[in-house]
PDB file of C-alpha atoms in Angstrom:
ATOM      1  CA  MET A 283       0.011   0.200   0.010  1.00 36.00           C
ATOM      2  CA  SER A 284       1.108   3.364  -0.925  1.00 43.00           C
ATOM      3  CA  ARG A 285       1.986   6.008   1.859  1.00 45.00           C
ATOM      4  CA  GLU A 286      -0.769   8.316   0.334  1.00 45.00           C
ATOM      5  CA  ARG A 287      -3.245   5.345   0.799  1.00 48.00           C
ATOM      6  CA  ALA A 288      -1.987   4.687   4.500  1.00 55.00           C
ATOM      7  CA  HIS A 289      -3.283   8.135   5.611  1.00 87.00           C
ATOM      8  CA  PHE A 290      -5.840   9.482   3.076  1.00 96.00           C
ATOM      9  CA  GLN A 291      -9.574   8.231   1.722  1.00 97.00           C
ATOM     10  CA  ALA A 292      -8.850  10.394  -1.675  1.00 97.00           C
ATOM     11  CA  VAL A 293      -6.007  11.923  -3.402  1.00 97.00           C
ATOM     12  CA  ILE A 294      -7.541  14.694  -5.813  1.00 97.00           C
ATOM     13  CA  ASN A 295      -5.528  16.631  -8.481  1.00 96.00           C
ATOM     14  CA  LEU A 296      -6.982  20.481  -8.305  1.00 97.00           C
ATOM     15  CA  PRO A 297      -5.482  23.274 -10.177  1.00 96.00           C
ATOM     16  CA  PHE A 298      -2.640  24.117  -7.920  1.00 96.00           C
ATOM     17  CA  GLY A 299      -1.727  20.550  -7.546  1.00 95.00           C
ATOM     18  CA  ASN A 300      -2.904  17.407  -5.612  1.00 96.00           C
ATOM     19  CA  VAL A 301      -4.356  17.399  -2.446  1.00 97.00           C
ATOM     20  CA  GLY A 302      -5.395  14.354   0.056  1.00 97.00           C
ATOM     21  CA  ILE A 303      -8.370  14.276   2.129  1.00 98.00           C
ATOM     22  CA  SER A 304      -8.615  12.238   5.270  1.00 97.00           C
ATOM     23  CA  LEU A 305     -11.989  11.392   6.980  1.00 96.00           C
ATOM     24  CA  GLN A 306     -12.506   9.859  10.355  1.00 95.00           C
ATOM     25  CA  GLN A 307     -16.057   8.646  11.290  1.00 93.00           C
ATOM     26  CA  GLY A 308     -17.337  10.318   8.049  1.00 93.00           C
ATOM     27  CA  LYS A 309     -16.245  13.621   8.968  1.00 96.00           C
ATOM     28  CA  LEU A 310     -13.216  15.696   7.305  1.00 98.00           C
ATOM     29  CA  SER A 311      -9.888  15.400   9.376  1.00 97.00           C
ATOM     30  CA  GLY A 312      -7.346  16.504   7.143  1.00 97.00           C
ATOM     31  CA  VAL A 313      -6.211  18.270   3.764  1.00 97.00           C
ATOM     32  CA  ALA A 314      -2.830  17.872   2.868  1.00 95.00           C
ATOM     33  CA  TYR A 315      -1.158  19.439  -0.201  1.00 94.00           C
ATOM     34  CA  LEU A 316       0.676  16.642  -1.998  1.00 94.00           C
ATOM     35  CA  ASP A 317       3.541  16.540  -4.488  1.00 89.00           C
ATOM     36  CA  ASP A 318       2.564  16.405  -8.172  1.00 86.00           C
ATOM     37  CA  ASP A 319       3.414  12.715  -8.410  1.00 88.00           C
ATOM     38  CA  ALA A 320       0.849  11.027  -6.021  1.00 89.00           C
ATOM     39  CA  ALA A 321      -1.534   9.274  -7.867  1.00 92.00           C
ATOM     40  CA  SER A 322      -5.378  10.247  -7.549  1.00 95.00           C
ATOM     41  CA  TYR A 323      -7.913   7.969  -6.232  1.00 96.00           C
ATOM     42  CA  VAL A 324     -11.176   8.330  -4.142  1.00 97.00           C
ATOM     43  CA  GLU A 325     -12.260   5.412  -1.679  1.00 96.00           C
ATOM     44  CA  GLU A 326     -16.041   4.877  -1.367  1.00 94.00           C
ATOM     45  CA  VAL A 327     -16.570   5.696   2.237  1.00 95.00           C
ATOM     46  CA  PRO A 328     -19.126   7.719   4.224  1.00 95.00           C
ATOM     47  CA  GLY A 329     -18.785  11.446   3.563  1.00 95.00           C
ATOM     48  CA  ILE A 330     -16.232  11.603   0.842  1.00 97.00           C
ATOM     49  CA  SER A 331     -18.927  12.503  -1.734  1.00 97.00           C
ATOM     50  CA  ARG A 332     -19.972  15.617   0.206  1.00 97.00           C
ATOM     51  CA  ILE A 333     -16.153  16.600   0.736  1.00 97.00           C
ATOM     52  CA  LEU A 334     -15.318  16.495  -3.028  1.00 98.00           C
ATOM     53  CA  GLN A 335     -18.788  18.221  -3.942  1.00 98.00           C
ATOM     54  CA  ALA A 336     -17.862  21.048  -1.490  1.00 98.00           C
ATOM     55  CA  ILE A 337     -14.202  21.656  -2.923  1.00 98.00           C
ATOM     56  CA  GLU A 338     -15.694  21.483  -6.730  1.00 98.00           C
ATOM     57  CA  ASP A 339     -18.327  23.952  -5.741  1.00 98.00           C
ATOM     58  CA  TYR A 340     -15.312  26.260  -3.993  1.00 97.00           C
ATOM     59  CA  LEU A 341     -13.545  25.908  -7.395  1.00 97.00           C
ATOM     60  CA  SER A 342     -16.520  26.841  -9.471  1.00 97.00           C
ATOM     61  CA  ASP A 343     -17.306  29.726  -6.918  1.00 96.00           C
ATOM     62  CA  ALA A 344     -14.323  31.077  -4.762  1.00 95.00           C
ATOM     63  CA  LYS A 345     -17.695  33.074  -2.594  1.00 94.00           C
ATOM     64  CA  CYS A 346     -18.945  29.462  -1.511  1.00 93.00           C
ATOM     65  CA  ARG A 347     -18.038  28.883   2.314  1.00 92.00           C
ATOM     66  CA  PHE A 348     -17.597  25.230   3.373  1.00 96.00           C
ATOM     67  CA  ASP A 349     -19.942  23.831   5.304  1.00 95.00           C
ATOM     68  CA  LEU A 350     -18.666  20.489   6.132  1.00 97.00           C
ATOM     69  CA  ASP A 351     -18.690  18.290   9.343  1.00 96.00           C
ATOM     70  CA  LEU A 352     -14.997  18.521  10.920  1.00 97.00           C
ATOM     71  CA  LEU A 353     -12.987  16.377  13.537  1.00 97.00           C
ATOM     72  CA  LEU A 354     -10.064  18.487  14.454  1.00 96.00           C
ATOM     73  CA  ARG A 355      -7.503  17.513  16.479  1.00 95.00           C
ATOM     74  CA  GLY A 356      -5.786  20.432  18.511  1.00 97.00           C
ATOM     75  CA  THR A 357      -5.297  22.427  21.490  1.00 97.00           C
ATOM     76  CA  PRO A 358      -8.034  24.829  22.849  1.00 97.00           C
ATOM     77  CA  TYR A 359      -5.978  27.730  21.460  1.00 98.00           C
ATOM     78  CA  GLN A 360      -5.796  26.025  18.072  1.00 98.00           C
ATOM     79  CA  LYS A 361      -9.172  25.430  17.707  1.00 98.00           C
ATOM     80  CA  ARG A 362     -10.090  28.757  18.626  1.00 98.00           C
ATOM     81  CA  VAL A 363      -7.695  30.175  16.013  1.00 98.00           C
ATOM     82  CA  TRP A 364      -9.192  27.649  13.366  1.00 98.00           C
ATOM     83  CA  ARG A 365     -12.754  29.035  14.089  1.00 97.00           C
ATOM     84  CA  ALA A 366     -11.690  32.482  13.776  1.00 98.00           C
ATOM     85  CA  LEU A 367     -10.323  31.554  10.208  1.00 98.00           C
ATOM     86  CA  GLN A 368     -13.504  30.314   9.141  1.00 97.00           C
ATOM     87  CA  SER A 369     -14.885  33.502   9.598  1.00 96.00           C
ATOM     88  CA  ILE A 370     -12.740  35.324   7.127  1.00 97.00           C
ATOM     89  CA  PRO A 371     -14.823  35.890   4.076  1.00 96.00           C
ATOM     90  CA  ALA A 372     -13.418  34.897   0.771  1.00 95.00           C
ATOM     91  CA  GLY A 373     -11.759  37.393  -1.048  1.00 94.00           C
ATOM     92  CA  GLU A 374     -10.776  39.586   1.997  1.00 96.00           C
ATOM     93  CA  THR A 375      -7.622  38.868   4.112  1.00 97.00           C
ATOM     94  CA  LEU A 376      -6.488  39.803   7.793  1.00 97.00           C
ATOM     95  CA  THR A 377      -2.754  40.134   8.882  1.00 97.00           C
ATOM     96  CA  TYR A 378      -1.575  37.999  11.680  1.00 97.00           C
ATOM     97  CA  GLY A 379      -1.708  40.735  14.144  1.00 97.00           C
ATOM     98  CA  GLU A 380      -5.225  41.605  12.914  1.00 98.00           C
ATOM     99  CA  LEU A 381      -6.536  38.358  13.614  1.00 98.00           C
ATOM    100  CA  ALA A 382      -4.447  38.302  16.884  1.00 98.00           C
ATOM    101  CA  ALA A 383      -6.223  41.162  18.090  1.00 98.00           C
ATOM    102  CA  ARG A 384      -9.974  39.985  17.171  1.00 97.00           C
ATOM    103  CA  ILE A 385      -9.075  36.651  19.837  1.00 97.00           C
ATOM    104  CA  GLY A 386      -7.215  38.537  22.194  1.00 97.00           C
ATOM    105  CA  SER A 387      -3.648  36.736  21.440  1.00 97.00           C
ATOM    106  CA  GLY A 388      -0.281  37.483  19.613  1.00 96.00           C
ATOM    107  CA  ALA A 389       0.535  37.707  16.071  1.00 96.00           C
ATOM    108  CA  ARG A 390       3.370  34.628  16.342  1.00 95.00           C
ATOM    109  CA  ALA A 391       0.947  32.511  18.216  1.00 97.00           C
ATOM    110  CA  VAL A 392      -1.802  32.814  15.540  1.00 97.00           C
ATOM    111  CA  GLY A 393       1.172  32.041  12.819  1.00 95.00           C
ATOM    112  CA  ASN A 394       1.826  28.786  14.812  1.00 95.00           C
ATOM    113  CA  ALA A 395      -1.788  27.828  15.015  1.00 97.00           C
ATOM    114  CA  CYS A 396      -2.170  28.809  11.382  1.00 96.00           C
ATOM    115  CA  ARG A 397       0.970  25.909  10.362  1.00 95.00           C
ATOM    116  CA  THR A 398      -0.863  23.394  12.533  1.00 95.00           C
ATOM    117  CA  ASN A 399      -4.210  23.902  10.641  1.00 96.00           C
ATOM    118  CA  PRO A 400      -4.993  19.943   9.445  1.00 96.00           C
ATOM    119  CA  CYS A 401      -7.450  21.176   7.167  1.00 97.00           C
ATOM    120  CA  PRO A 402      -6.317  24.001   4.833  1.00 96.00           C
ATOM    121  CA  LEU A 403      -8.510  25.006   1.932  1.00 96.00           C
ATOM    122  CA  VAL A 404     -11.192  24.259   4.076  1.00 97.00           C
ATOM    123  CA  ILE A 405     -10.003  26.171   7.280  1.00 98.00           C
ATOM    124  CA  PRO A 406      -8.768  29.152   5.252  1.00 97.00           C
ATOM    125  CA  CYS A 407      -5.246  30.072   6.689  1.00 96.00           C
ATOM    126  CA  HIS A 408      -4.437  31.425   3.353  1.00 96.00           C
ATOM    127  CA  ARG A 409      -6.297  34.484   3.953  1.00 97.00           C
ATOM    128  CA  VAL A 410      -3.927  35.165   6.557  1.00 97.00           C
ATOM    129  CA  VAL A 411      -1.032  37.468   5.382  1.00 96.00           C
ATOM    130  CA  ALA A 412       2.152  39.394   7.012  1.00 94.00           C
ATOM    131  CA  ALA A 413       1.722  43.068   7.824  1.00 93.00           C
ATOM    132  CA  ASN A 414       4.257  43.627   4.897  1.00 92.00           C
ATOM    133  CA  GLY A 415       3.288  40.892   2.409  1.00 90.00           C
ATOM    134  CA  LEU A 416       2.293  37.414   1.879  1.00 91.00           C
ATOM    135  CA  GLY A 417       3.853  35.882   4.766  1.00 90.00           C
ATOM    136  CA  GLY A 418       3.915  31.769   4.976  1.00 86.00           C
ATOM    137  CA  PHE A 419       1.843  28.977   4.209  1.00 88.00           C
ATOM    138  CA  ALA A 420       1.778  25.702   5.482  1.00 82.00           C
ATOM    139  CA  GLY A 421       4.912  26.432   7.351  1.00 79.00           C
ATOM    140  CA  GLU A 422       6.905  27.505   4.364  1.00 81.00           C
ATOM    141  CA  ARG A 423       8.041  31.296   3.573  1.00 82.00           C
ATOM    142  CA  SER A 424       8.782  30.073   0.002  1.00 84.00           C
ATOM    143  CA  GLY A 425       8.231  27.340  -2.843  1.00 89.00           C
ATOM    144  CA  ARG A 426       5.233  25.381  -4.149  1.00 91.00           C
ATOM    145  CA  LYS A 427       3.368  25.905  -0.928  1.00 92.00           C
ATOM    146  CA  LEU A 428       3.592  29.533  -1.133  1.00 94.00           C
ATOM    147  CA  GLU A 429       2.331  29.380  -4.840  1.00 95.00           C
ATOM    148  CA  ILE A 430      -0.639  27.433  -3.885  1.00 96.00           C
ATOM    149  CA  LYS A 431      -1.566  30.460  -1.368  1.00 96.00           C
ATOM    150  CA  ARG A 432      -1.322  32.823  -4.252  1.00 96.00           C
ATOM    151  CA  TRP A 433      -3.259  30.592  -6.154  1.00 97.00           C
ATOM    152  CA  LEU A 434      -5.982  30.571  -3.560  1.00 97.00           C
ATOM    153  CA  LEU A 435      -5.946  34.323  -2.963  1.00 97.00           C
ATOM    154  CA  ARG A 436      -6.151  35.024  -6.767  1.00 97.00           C
ATOM    155  CA  HIS A 437      -8.961  32.630  -6.840  1.00 97.00           C
ATOM    156  CA  GLU A 438     -10.877  34.539  -4.589  1.00 97.00           C
ATOM    157  CA  GLY A 439     -10.200  37.706  -5.964  1.00 94.00           C
ATOM    158  CA  ARG A 440      -7.765  39.064  -3.446  1.00 87.00           C
ATOM    159  CA  LEU A 441      -4.399  39.028  -5.696  1.00 77.00           C
TER     160      LEU A 441
END
């Protein structure tokens, strides 16, 4: 069994690259940006069709909000940041500092919680930027993942 199949119930090819989808108990528990050589597949498991349709809806209309059942593992603080991320509308961005001020925290702590976001795309950490530029994405400050952030923000009309 491949490494992808050991962790994902689906690997799909999107305009910006391959994405792995993890479900637990029929709920979305993970979204991962994968290398371009990851083979696409979809296992027939409860909840997968709804998740794939929600992603397709977003790709067709960036203003479409994700309304999915999530099973998130994280600290209470991380979950608070992830909820705050979900309140940022498509086409808008906040700086790490602005989001931190909204939840009574610090910018660095918000950045750390964004880095550990288990469901990027669905929990839109790409909508958080640095005060002086794009900032990082998924723990990277350059490279492929930052290009994904740019693609998502362009898709939403922000870049």
